[in-house]
Coordinates of C-alpha atoms and ligand atoms in Angstrom, one line a residue:
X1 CA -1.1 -21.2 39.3
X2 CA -5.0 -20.6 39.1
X3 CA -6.9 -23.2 39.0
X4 CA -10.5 -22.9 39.5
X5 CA -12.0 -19.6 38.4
X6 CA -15.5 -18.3 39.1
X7 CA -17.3 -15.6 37.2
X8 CA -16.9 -13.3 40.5
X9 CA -12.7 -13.7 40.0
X10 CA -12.5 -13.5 36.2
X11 CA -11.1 -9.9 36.7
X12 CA -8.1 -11.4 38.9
X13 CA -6.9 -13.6 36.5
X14 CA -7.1 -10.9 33.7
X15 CA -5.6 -7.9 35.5
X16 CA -2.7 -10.6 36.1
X17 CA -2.6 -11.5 32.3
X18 CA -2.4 -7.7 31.2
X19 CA 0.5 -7.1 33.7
X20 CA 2.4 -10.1 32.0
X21 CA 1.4 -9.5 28.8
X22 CA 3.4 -5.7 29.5
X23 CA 6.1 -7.8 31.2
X24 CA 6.8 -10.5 29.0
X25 CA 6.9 -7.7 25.7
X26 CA 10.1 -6.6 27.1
X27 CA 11.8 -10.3 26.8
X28 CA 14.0 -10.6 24.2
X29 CA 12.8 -13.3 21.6
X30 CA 15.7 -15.5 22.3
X31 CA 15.0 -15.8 25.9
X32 CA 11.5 -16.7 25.1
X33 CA 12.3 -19.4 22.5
X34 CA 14.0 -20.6 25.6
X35 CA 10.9 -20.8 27.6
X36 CA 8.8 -22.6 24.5
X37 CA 12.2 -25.6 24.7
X38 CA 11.5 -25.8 28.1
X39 CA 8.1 -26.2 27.9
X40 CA 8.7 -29.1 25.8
X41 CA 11.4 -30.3 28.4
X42 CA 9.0 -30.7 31.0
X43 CA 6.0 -31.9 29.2
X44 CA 8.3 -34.7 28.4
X45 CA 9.7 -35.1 31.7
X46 CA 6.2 -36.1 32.8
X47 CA 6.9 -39.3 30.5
X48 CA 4.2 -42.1 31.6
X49 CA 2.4 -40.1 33.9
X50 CA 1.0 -37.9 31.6
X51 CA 0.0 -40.8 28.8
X52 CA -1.5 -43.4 31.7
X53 CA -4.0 -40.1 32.8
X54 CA -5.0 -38.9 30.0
X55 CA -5.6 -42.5 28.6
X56 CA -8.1 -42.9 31.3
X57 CA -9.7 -39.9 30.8
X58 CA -9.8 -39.4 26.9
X59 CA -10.2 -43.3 25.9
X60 CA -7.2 -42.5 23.4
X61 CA -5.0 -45.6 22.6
X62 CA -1.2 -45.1 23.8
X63 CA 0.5 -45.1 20.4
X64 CA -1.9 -42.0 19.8
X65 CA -0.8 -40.5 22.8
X66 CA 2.3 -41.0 22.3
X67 CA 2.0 -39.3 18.6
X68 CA 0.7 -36.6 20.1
X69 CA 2.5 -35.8 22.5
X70 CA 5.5 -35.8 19.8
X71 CA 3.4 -33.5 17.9
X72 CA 3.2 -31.0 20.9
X73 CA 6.2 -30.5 21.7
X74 CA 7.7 -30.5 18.1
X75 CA 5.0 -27.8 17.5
X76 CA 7.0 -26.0 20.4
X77 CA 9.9 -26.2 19.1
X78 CA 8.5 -25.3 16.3
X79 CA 7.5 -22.1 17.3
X80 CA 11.2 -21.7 19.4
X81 CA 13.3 -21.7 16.3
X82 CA 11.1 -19.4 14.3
X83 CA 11.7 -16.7 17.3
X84 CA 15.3 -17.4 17.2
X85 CA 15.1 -17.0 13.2
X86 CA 13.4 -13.8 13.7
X87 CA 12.2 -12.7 10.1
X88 CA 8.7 -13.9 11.6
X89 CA 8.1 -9.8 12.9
X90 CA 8.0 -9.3 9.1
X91 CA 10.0 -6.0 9.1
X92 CA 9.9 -3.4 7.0
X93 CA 11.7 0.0 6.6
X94 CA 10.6 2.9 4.1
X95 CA 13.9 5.4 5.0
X96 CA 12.7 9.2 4.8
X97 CA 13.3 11.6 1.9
X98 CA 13.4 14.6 2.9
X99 CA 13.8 16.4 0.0
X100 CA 10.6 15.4 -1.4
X101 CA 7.4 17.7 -1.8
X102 CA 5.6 17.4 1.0
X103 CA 9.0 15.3 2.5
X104 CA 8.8 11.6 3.2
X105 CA 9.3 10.6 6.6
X106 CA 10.9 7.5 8.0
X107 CA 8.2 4.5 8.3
X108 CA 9.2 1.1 9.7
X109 CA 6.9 -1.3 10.8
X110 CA 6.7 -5.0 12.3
X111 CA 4.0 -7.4 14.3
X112 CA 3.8 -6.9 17.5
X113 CA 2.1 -9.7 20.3
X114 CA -1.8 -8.4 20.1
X115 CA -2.3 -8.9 24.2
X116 CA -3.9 -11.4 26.7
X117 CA -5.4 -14.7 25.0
X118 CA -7.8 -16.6 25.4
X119 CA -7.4 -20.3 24.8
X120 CA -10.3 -22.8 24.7
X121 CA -9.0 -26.2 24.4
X122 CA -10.3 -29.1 22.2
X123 CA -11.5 -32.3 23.7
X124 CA -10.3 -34.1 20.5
X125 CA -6.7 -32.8 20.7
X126 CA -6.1 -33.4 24.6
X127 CA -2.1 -32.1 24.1
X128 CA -1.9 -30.9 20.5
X129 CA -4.6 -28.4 20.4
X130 CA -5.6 -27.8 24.2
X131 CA -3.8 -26.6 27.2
X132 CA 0.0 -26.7 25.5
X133 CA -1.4 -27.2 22.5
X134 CA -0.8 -24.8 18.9
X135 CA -2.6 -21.9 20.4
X136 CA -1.1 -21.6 23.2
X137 CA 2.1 -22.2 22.2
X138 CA 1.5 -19.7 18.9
X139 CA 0.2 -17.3 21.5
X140 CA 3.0 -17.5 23.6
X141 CA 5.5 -17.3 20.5
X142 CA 3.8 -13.6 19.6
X143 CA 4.7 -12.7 22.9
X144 CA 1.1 -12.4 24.6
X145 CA 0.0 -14.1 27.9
X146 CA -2.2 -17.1 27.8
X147 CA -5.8 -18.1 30.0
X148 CA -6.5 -21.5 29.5
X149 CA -10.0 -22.7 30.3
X150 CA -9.6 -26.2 30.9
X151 CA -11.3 -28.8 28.8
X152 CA -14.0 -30.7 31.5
X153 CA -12.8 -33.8 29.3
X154 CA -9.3 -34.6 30.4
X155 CA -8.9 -32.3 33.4
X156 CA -6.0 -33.9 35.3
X157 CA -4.2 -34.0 32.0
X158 CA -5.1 -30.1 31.3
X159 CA -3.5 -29.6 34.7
X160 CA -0.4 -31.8 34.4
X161 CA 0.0 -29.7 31.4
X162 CA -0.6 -26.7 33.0
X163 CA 2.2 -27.6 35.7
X164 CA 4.9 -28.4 33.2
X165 CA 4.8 -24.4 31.9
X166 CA 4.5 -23.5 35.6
X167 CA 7.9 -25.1 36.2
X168 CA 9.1 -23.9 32.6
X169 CA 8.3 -20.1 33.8
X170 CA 10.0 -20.6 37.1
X171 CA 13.3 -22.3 35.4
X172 CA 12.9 -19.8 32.5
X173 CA 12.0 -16.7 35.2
X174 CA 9.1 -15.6 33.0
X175 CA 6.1 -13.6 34.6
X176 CA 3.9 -15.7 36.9
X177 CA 0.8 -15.2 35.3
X178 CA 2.4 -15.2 31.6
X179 CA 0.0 -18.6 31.8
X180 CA -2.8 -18.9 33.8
X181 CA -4.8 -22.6 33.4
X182 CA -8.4 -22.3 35.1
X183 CA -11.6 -24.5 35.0
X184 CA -15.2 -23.3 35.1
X185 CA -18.1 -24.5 36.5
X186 CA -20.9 -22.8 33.6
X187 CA -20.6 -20.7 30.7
X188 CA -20.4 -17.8 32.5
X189 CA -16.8 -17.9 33.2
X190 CA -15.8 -18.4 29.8
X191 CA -17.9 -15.8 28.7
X192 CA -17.0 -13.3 31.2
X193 CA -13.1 -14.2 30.1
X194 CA -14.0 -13.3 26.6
X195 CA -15.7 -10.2 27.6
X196 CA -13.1 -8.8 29.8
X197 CA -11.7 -5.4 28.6
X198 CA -7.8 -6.9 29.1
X199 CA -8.7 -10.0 26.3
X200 CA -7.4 -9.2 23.2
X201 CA -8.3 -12.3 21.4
X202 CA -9.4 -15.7 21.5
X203 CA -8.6 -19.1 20.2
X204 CA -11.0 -22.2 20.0
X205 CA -11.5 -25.7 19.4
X206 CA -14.9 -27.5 19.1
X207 CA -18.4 -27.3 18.2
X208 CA -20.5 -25.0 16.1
X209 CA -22.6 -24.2 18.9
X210 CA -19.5 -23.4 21.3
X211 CA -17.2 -21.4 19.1
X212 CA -20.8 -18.9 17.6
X213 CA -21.0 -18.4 21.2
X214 CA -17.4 -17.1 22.0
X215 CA -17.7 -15.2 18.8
X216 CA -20.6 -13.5 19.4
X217 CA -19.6 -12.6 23.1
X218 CA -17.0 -11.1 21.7
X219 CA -18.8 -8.9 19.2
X220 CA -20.9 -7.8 21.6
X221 CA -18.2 -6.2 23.4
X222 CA -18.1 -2.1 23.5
X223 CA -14.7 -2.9 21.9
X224 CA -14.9 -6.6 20.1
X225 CA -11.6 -8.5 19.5
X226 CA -10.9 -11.2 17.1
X227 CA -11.7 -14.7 17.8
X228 CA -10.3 -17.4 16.1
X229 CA -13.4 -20.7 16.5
X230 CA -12.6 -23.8 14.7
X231 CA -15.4 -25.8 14.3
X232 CA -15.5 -28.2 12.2
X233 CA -16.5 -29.7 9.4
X234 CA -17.8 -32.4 6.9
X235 CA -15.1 -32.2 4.7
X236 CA -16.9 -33.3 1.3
X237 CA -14.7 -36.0 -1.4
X238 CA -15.4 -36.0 -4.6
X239 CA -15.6 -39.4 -6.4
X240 CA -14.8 -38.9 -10.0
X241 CA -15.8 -41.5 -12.3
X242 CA -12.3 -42.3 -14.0
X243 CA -11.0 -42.8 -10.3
X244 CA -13.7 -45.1 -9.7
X245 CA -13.5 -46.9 -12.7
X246 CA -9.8 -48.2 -12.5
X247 CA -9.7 -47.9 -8.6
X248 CA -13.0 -48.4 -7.0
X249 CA -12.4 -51.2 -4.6
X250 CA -8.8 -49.9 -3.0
X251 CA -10.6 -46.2 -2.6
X252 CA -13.1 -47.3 -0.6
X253 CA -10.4 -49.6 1.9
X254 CA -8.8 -46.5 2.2
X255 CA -12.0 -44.4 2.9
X256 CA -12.8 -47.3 5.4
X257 CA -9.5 -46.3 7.3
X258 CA -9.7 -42.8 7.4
X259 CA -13.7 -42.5 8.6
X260 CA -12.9 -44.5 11.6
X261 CA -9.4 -43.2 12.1
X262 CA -9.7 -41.9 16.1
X263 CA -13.5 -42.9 16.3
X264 CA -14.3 -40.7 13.4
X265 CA -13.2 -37.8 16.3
X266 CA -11.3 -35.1 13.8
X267 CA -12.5 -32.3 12.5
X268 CA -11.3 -33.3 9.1
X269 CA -13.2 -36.6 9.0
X270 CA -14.7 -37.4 5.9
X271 CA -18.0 -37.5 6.5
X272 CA -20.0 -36.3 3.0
X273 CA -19.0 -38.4 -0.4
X274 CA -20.0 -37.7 -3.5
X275 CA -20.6 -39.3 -6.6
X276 CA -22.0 -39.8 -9.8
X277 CA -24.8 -42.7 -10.3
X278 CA -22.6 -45.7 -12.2
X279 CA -21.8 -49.3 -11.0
X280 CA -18.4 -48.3 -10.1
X281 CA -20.0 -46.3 -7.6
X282 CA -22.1 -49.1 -6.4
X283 CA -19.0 -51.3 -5.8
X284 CA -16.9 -48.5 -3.8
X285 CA -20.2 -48.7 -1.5
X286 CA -20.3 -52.0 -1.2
X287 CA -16.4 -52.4 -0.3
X288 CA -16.9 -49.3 1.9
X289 CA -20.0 -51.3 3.8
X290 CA -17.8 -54.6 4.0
X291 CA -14.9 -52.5 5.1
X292 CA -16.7 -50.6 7.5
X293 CA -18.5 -53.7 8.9
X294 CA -15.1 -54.9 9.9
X295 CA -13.9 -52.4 12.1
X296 CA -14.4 -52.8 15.6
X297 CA -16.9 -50.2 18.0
X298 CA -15.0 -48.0 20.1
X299 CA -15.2 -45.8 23.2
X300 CA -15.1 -42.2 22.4
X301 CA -13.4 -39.7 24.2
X302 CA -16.4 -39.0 26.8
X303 CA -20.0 -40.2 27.1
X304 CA -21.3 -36.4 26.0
X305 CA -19.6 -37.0 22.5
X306 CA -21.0 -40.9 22.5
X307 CA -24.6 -39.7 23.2
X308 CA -23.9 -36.5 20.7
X309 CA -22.9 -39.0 17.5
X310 CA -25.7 -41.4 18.6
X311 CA -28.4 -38.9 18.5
X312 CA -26.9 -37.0 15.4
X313 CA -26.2 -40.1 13.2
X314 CA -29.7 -41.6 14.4
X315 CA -31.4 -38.5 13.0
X316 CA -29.8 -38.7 9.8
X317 CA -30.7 -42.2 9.3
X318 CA -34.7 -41.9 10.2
X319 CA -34.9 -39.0 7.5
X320 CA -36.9 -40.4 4.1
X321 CA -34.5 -41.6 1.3
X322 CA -31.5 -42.3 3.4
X323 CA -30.0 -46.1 3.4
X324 CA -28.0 -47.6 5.8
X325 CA -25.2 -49.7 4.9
X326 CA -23.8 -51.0 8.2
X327 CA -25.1 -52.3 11.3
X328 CA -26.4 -50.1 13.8
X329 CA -26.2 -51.6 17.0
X330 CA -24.9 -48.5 18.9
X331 CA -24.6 -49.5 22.8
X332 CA -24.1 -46.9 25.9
X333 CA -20.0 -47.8 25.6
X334 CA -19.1 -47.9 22.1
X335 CA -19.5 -46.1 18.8
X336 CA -20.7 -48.2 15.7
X337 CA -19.2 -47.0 12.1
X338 CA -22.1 -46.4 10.2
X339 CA -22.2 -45.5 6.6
X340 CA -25.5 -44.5 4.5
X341 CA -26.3 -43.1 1.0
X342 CA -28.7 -41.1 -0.3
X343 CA -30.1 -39.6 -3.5
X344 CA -28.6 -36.2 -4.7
X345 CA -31.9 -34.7 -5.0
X346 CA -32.7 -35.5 -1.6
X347 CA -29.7 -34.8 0.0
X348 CA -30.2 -31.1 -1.9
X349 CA -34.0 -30.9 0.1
X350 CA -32.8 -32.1 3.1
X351 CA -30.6 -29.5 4.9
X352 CA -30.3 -31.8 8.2
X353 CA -28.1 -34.2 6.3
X354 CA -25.5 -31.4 5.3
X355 CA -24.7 -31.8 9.1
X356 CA -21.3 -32.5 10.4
X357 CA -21.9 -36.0 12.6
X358 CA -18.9 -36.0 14.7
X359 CA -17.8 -39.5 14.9
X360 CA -16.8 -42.7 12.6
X361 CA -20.2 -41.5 10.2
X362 CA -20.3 -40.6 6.3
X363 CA -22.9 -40.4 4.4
X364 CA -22.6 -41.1 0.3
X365 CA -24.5 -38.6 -2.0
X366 CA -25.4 -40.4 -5.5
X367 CA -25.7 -37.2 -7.9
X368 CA -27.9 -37.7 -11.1
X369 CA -25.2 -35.8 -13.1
X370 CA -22.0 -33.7 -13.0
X371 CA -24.0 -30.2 -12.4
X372 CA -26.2 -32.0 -9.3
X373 CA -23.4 -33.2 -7.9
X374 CA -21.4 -29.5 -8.4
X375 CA -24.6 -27.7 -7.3
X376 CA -24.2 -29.6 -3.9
X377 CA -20.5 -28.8 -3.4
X378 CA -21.2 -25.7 -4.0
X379 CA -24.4 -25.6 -0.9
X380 CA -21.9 -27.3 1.6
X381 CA -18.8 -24.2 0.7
X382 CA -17.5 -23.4 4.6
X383 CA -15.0 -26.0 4.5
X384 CA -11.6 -27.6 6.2
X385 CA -10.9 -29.3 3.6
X386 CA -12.2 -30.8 0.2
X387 CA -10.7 -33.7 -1.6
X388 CA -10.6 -34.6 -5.3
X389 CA -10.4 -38.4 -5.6
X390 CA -9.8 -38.5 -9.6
X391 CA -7.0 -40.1 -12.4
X392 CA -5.1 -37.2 -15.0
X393 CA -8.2 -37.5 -17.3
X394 CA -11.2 -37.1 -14.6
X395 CA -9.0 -33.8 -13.7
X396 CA -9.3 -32.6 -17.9
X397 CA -12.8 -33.8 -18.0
X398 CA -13.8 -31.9 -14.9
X399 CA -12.0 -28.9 -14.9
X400 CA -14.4 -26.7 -13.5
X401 CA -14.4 -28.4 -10.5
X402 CA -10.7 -28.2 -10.3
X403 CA -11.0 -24.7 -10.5
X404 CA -13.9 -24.4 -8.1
X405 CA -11.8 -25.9 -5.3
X406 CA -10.1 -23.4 -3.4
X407 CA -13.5 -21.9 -2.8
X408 CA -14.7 -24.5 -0.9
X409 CA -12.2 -25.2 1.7
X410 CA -9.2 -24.1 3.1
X411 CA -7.5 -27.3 1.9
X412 CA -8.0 -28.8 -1.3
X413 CA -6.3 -32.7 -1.6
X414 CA -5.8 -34.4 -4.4
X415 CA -5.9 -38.7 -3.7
X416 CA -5.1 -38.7 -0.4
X417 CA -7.4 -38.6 2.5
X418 CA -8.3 -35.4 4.8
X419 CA -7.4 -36.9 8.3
X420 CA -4.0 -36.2 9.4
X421 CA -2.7 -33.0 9.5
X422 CA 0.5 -32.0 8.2
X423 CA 2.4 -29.5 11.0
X424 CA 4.6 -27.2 8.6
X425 CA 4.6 -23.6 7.2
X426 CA 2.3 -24.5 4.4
X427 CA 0.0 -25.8 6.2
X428 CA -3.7 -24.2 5.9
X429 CA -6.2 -25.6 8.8
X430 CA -9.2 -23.0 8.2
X431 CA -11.7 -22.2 5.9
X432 CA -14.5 -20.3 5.6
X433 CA -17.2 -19.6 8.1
X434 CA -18.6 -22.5 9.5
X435 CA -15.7 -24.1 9.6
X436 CA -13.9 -21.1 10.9
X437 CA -14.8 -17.5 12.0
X438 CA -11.8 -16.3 10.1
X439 CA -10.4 -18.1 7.2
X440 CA -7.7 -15.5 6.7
X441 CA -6.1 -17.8 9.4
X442 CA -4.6 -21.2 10.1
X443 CA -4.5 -23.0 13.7
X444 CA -1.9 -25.2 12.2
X445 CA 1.8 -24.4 11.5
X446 CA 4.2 -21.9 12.2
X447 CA 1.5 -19.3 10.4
X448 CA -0.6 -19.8 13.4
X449 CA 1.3 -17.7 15.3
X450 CA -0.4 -14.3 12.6
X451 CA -3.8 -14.6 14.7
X452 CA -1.9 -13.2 17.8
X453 CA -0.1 -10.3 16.6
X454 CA -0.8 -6.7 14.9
X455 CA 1.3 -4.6 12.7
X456 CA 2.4 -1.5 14.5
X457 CA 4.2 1.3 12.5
X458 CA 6.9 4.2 14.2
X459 CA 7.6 7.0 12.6
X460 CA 9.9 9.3 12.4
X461 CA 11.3 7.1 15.6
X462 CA 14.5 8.5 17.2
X463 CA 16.7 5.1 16.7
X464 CA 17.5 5.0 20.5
X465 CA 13.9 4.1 20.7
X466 CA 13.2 1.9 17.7
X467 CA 12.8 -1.6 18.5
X468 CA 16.2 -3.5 17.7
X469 CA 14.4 -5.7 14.9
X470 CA 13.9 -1.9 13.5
X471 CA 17.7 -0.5 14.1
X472 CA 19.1 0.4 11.0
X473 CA 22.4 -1.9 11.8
X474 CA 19.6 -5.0 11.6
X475 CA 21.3 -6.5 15.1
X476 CA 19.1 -9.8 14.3
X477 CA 20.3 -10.0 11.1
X478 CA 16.5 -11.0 9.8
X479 CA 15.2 -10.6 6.1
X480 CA 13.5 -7.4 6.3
X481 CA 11.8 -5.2 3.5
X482 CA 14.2 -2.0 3.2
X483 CA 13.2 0.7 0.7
X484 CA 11.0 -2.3 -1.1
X485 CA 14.6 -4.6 -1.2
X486 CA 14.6 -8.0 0.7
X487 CA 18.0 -7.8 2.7
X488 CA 19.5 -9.2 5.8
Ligands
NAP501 P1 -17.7 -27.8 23.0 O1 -19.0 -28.2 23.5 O2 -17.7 -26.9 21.9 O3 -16.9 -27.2 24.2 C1 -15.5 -26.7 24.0 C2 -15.2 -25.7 25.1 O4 -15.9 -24.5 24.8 C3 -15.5 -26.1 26.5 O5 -14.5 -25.6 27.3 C4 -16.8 -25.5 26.8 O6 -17.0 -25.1 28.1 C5 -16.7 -24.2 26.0 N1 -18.0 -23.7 25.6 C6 -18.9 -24.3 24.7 N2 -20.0 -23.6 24.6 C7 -19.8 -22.5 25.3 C8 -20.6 -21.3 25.6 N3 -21.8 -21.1 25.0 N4 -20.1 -20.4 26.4 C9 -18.9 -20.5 27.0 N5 -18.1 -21.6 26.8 C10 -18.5 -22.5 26.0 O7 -16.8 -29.1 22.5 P2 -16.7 -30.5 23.1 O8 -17.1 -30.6 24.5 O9 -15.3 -30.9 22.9 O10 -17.5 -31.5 22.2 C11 -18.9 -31.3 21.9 C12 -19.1 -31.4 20.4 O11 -18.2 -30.6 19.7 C13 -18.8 -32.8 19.9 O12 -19.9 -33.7 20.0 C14 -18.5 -32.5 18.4 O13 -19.7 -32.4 17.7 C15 -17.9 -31.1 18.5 N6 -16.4 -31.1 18.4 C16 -15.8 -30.6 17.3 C17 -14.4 -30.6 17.2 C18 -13.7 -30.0 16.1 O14 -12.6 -30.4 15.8 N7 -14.3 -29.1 15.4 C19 -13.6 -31.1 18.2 C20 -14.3 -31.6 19.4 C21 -15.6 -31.6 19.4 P3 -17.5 -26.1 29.3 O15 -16.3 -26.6 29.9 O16 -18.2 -25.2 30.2 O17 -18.4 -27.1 28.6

C-alpha cells in the first residue's frame, strides 16, 4: 500500500489505478459487494484502536466516534446491498425493428464505473467522509479504483483505515492498487493527481478555497473531468413570525444545540438566521445568548481550524453594526460559541458577513420587512440546506417563500434543525455552487454512487458480448426499462 507520494511518483500510483480500474470492471457485482462487507469487517475489527487514535488526533468525543464509525460502515453496506440488488445500472433496452423505414436497431444501455477516483477526505468527517468514507466507498460501488490523499488532520487514523481495505482486498482477492491511500507534502501532489490523464474524477470535502482549486485544476486539463467539491455552507433559517410568536423561547434552546453541535464543525451548521424586527424576535435572541452562554468551549479538531474560526468570527464582529451577544474570550485551546446580530440593511452592504465561519458561530439578521428579509435569502442562494422555522399559518401567509425554497438549497427543512444528516436514498447533500461544483449530485446516500459512473449505450450488440445486466434472459433479474415497460 502507498503511502507517501511525491509530485515526481504521482504517475506510479495512477498507471496502477488505471490497471485496476480495467481489472476490477471485470468483477462481478456480487463479488464486489463482498469486498464493500468486508471492508466493514475490518474497520470494525480495529475496535478500540481505531477510536483511542483518532480521538487524539481529531479532539472528537468517543460517543461521536463511535456514531461514526456506525455510520461508515452502514454506508458500506449500504452500498453492498444495492450491488447485490442490481437495478442501480439503471438498464434499459429499446429491441430493434427492423421493419421500420430507415429500420430501428437494437439500443440497450446502462452506467458503467467512470474510471480512477480521486478522493480528498474531510477533516470534519475523519471515517464517514474521508479515507472509507461515502466517496470512497460510492466510488468503489461503481466499480472504479480509488487514490486517497490523506487528510494531514488524523493521519494515523487515515492509515488504519487505509489498512483495513488493504486486508479487505487481499481476503476479497481484489486488485492491489484497486485502493491506493497516499499523503502529500504541498499542493503539488494533489494537483498533479487531479491532473493526471488516468483520473477520471474527483471527490472533495472542505473549504471554498480547497475544492475552487481541485476544480479548476481540473478544468484546465486538455481533457477536464468532473469534480465533485463540497464546500460548505451557511445554511440560512428562516424565523417566521407565527413560529416565534407561539414558540420563541424553545426555538432558540434548540438553535442553541444545533450551532454548537461538534464545535459548530459541519458543513450544515446554522450559521445565518433570519428574522423579521418584533419582540418575539428579541426574546429568541435573548434565550439564544443565555443558551449559548451556557455551553462549554471546546477544542476543535486541529489548531489550523481553531486559528481559522478565531480570525473569521473576529472579523465579523469588528465590522460596523454587528452586536455581539456572548462572551468572547477565545483562548489558543478552545473555541467560544459566539452569536451576533445585525441590521438587514447592513447585513445586505456588507458582503464579508454572508461568510460561512466554520465553527459554533451564527449571526442573526433583523430584516425591516418580509421583502428585506426575501431579498437577502435570495443574495446567499448556493446552499446545503435552508430551513423554514414557521406554524401552518406563517406557511399560508408566506407562501412565496415556500415556493422560493428549493432554489436556494439542495435541502429545504421544515422545523427541524440542518445538522445531522440523514444516510438514505432520499437524501440530497448538495446544492448549488458554492456549496457544491455540481448540484445535480449528492455525497450522501446510495445516490452518491451517480457521480462515479457514465451511461454507455451498445448497439446492435451480438448477445454473446452484451453485458449480462443487458442479456435479454435478464440473469440478475433487476427492474430494467424494456421497450419503455418497467419489468424484471
Ligand atoms: P481544506 O483546507 O480545504 O483541505 C482539504 C484537503 O484538500 C486537504 O487534503 C488539502 O491538502 C487539500 N487541498 C486544499 N487546498 C488545496 C489546493 N489548493 N491544492 C491541492 N490540494 C488542496 O480543509 P481543512 O483542512 O479540512 O479545513 C480548512 C477549512 O476548511 C476549515 O477552517 C473550514 O473553514 C473548512 N472546512 C469545511 C468543511 C465542509 O464540510 N465544507 C469541512 C472541513 C473544513 P493538504 O493536505 O496539502 O492541506
Amino acid at each position: 500500500m502507498q503511502t507517501i507520494v511525491s509530485f515526481s511518483n504521482t504517475d506510479t500510483v495512477m498507471q496502477a489505478a488505471k490497471l485496476a480500474f480495467t481489472q476490477y470492471q471485470q468483477i462481478p457485482d456480487a463479488e464486489k459487494a463482498n469486498f464493500l462487507d468486508r471492508i466493514a469487517f475490518e474497520i470494525e475489527t480495529l475496535a478500540d484502536d481505531l477510536i483511542n487514535i483518532t480521538q487524539a488526533e481529531t479532539n472528537l468525543p468517543t460517543p461521536r466516534l463511535l456514531g461514526e464509525r456506525g455510520r461508515t460502515t452502514m454506508q458500506l453496506r449500504m452500498f453492498a446491498q444495492m450491488l447485490r440488488e442490481g437495478t442501480w445500472v439503471e438498464a434499459s433496452i429499446d429491441t430493434a425493428i427492423p421493419d421500420k423505414t430507415p429500420p430501428k436497431p437494437d439500443i440497450r444501455k446502462m452506467l458503467v464505473g467512470i474510471g480512477p477516483v480521486i478522493v480528498f477526505g474531510a477533516s470534519n468527517f475523519p471515517y464517514a467522509y474521508s479515507t472509507a468514507g461515502g466517496d470512497t466507498a460510492s466510488a468503489l460501488a461503481a466499480g472504479c479504483s480509488v487514490v486517497v490523499k490523506a487528510h494531514p488532520a488524523h493521519i494515523q487514523t487515515s492509515t488504519l483505515m487505509a489498512s483495513a481495505i488493504a486486508k479487505a482486498i487481499e481476503f476479497c482477492k481484489m486488485p492491489a492498487a484497486i485502493f491506493q491511500h497516499v499523503t502529500a507534502d504541498s499542493f503539488e501532489t494533489g494537483k498533479a493527481l487531479v491532473q493526471h490523464p488516468a483520473t477520471a474524477a474527483v471527490g472533495f470535502t472542505g473549504s471554498f478555497s480547497g475544492g475552487k482549486a481541485l476544480y479548476d485544476y481540473a478544468a484546465a486539463r486538455p481533457n477536464p473531468i468532473p469534480v465533485f467539491s463540497e464546500m460548505g455552507s451557511t445554511n440560512p433559517v428562516l424565523l417566521l413570525p407565527n413560529a416565534l410568536e407561539t414558540n420563541a423561547e424553545n426555538i432558540a434552546k434548540q438553535y442553541a444545540g444545533s450551532i454548537t453541535l461538534g464545535v459548530g464543525q459541519f458543513c450544515t451548521n446554522p450559521g445565518i438566521l433570519l428574522g423579521i424586527a418584533s419582540t418575539s424576535l428579541d426574546s429568541f435572541a435573548t434565550t439564544l445568548a443565555t443558551e449559548l452562554a451556557l455551553a462549554a468551549p471546546s477544542k476543535m479538531l486541529h489548531t489550523g481550524i481553531l486559528k481559522a474560526y478565531q480570525l473569521k468570527s473576529a472579523k465579523a464582529i469588528e465590522q460596523a453594526g454587528v452586536t455581539v451577544h456572548t462572551n468572547n474570550i477565545q483562548s489558543d485551546i478552545t473555541a467560544q460559541p459566539l452569536f451576533t446580530s445585525v441590521s438587514g440593511e447592513i447585513f445586505l452592504a456588507n458582503p464579508l458577513l454572508h461568510e460561512e465561519v466554520f465553527g459554533p458561530y451564527a449571526i442573526l439578521v433583523v430584516c425591516k420587512n418580509e421583502t428585506e428579509l426575501i431579498t437577502i435569502w435570495e443574495i446567499l442562494k448556493g446552499q446545503l440546506t435552508t430551513t423554514l422555522m414557521g406554524t401552518a399559518i406563517d406557511f399560508e401567509n408566506h407562501a412565496a417563500i415556500v415556493q422560493m425554497a428549493p432554489q436556494i438549497a439542495g435541502r429545504v427543512l421544515f422545523n427541524g434543525v440542518p445538522t445531522g444528516v440523514e444516510v438514505c436514498a432520499s437524501m440530497v447533500h448538495s446544492g448549488p455552487f458554492p456549496a457544491c461544483t455540481d448540484s445535480r449530485f449528492t455525497a450522501v446516500g446510495i445516490n452518491a454512487v451517480k457521480r462515479w459512473v457514465r451511461p454507455v449505450c451498445f448497439q446492435n450488440c451480438p448477445s454473446n458480448l452484451l453485458p449480462i445486466a443487458l442479456k435479454d434472459e435478464n440473469p440478475l433479474q433487476i427492474l430494467r426499462l424494456v421497450d419503455g415497460e418497467w419489468k424484471r
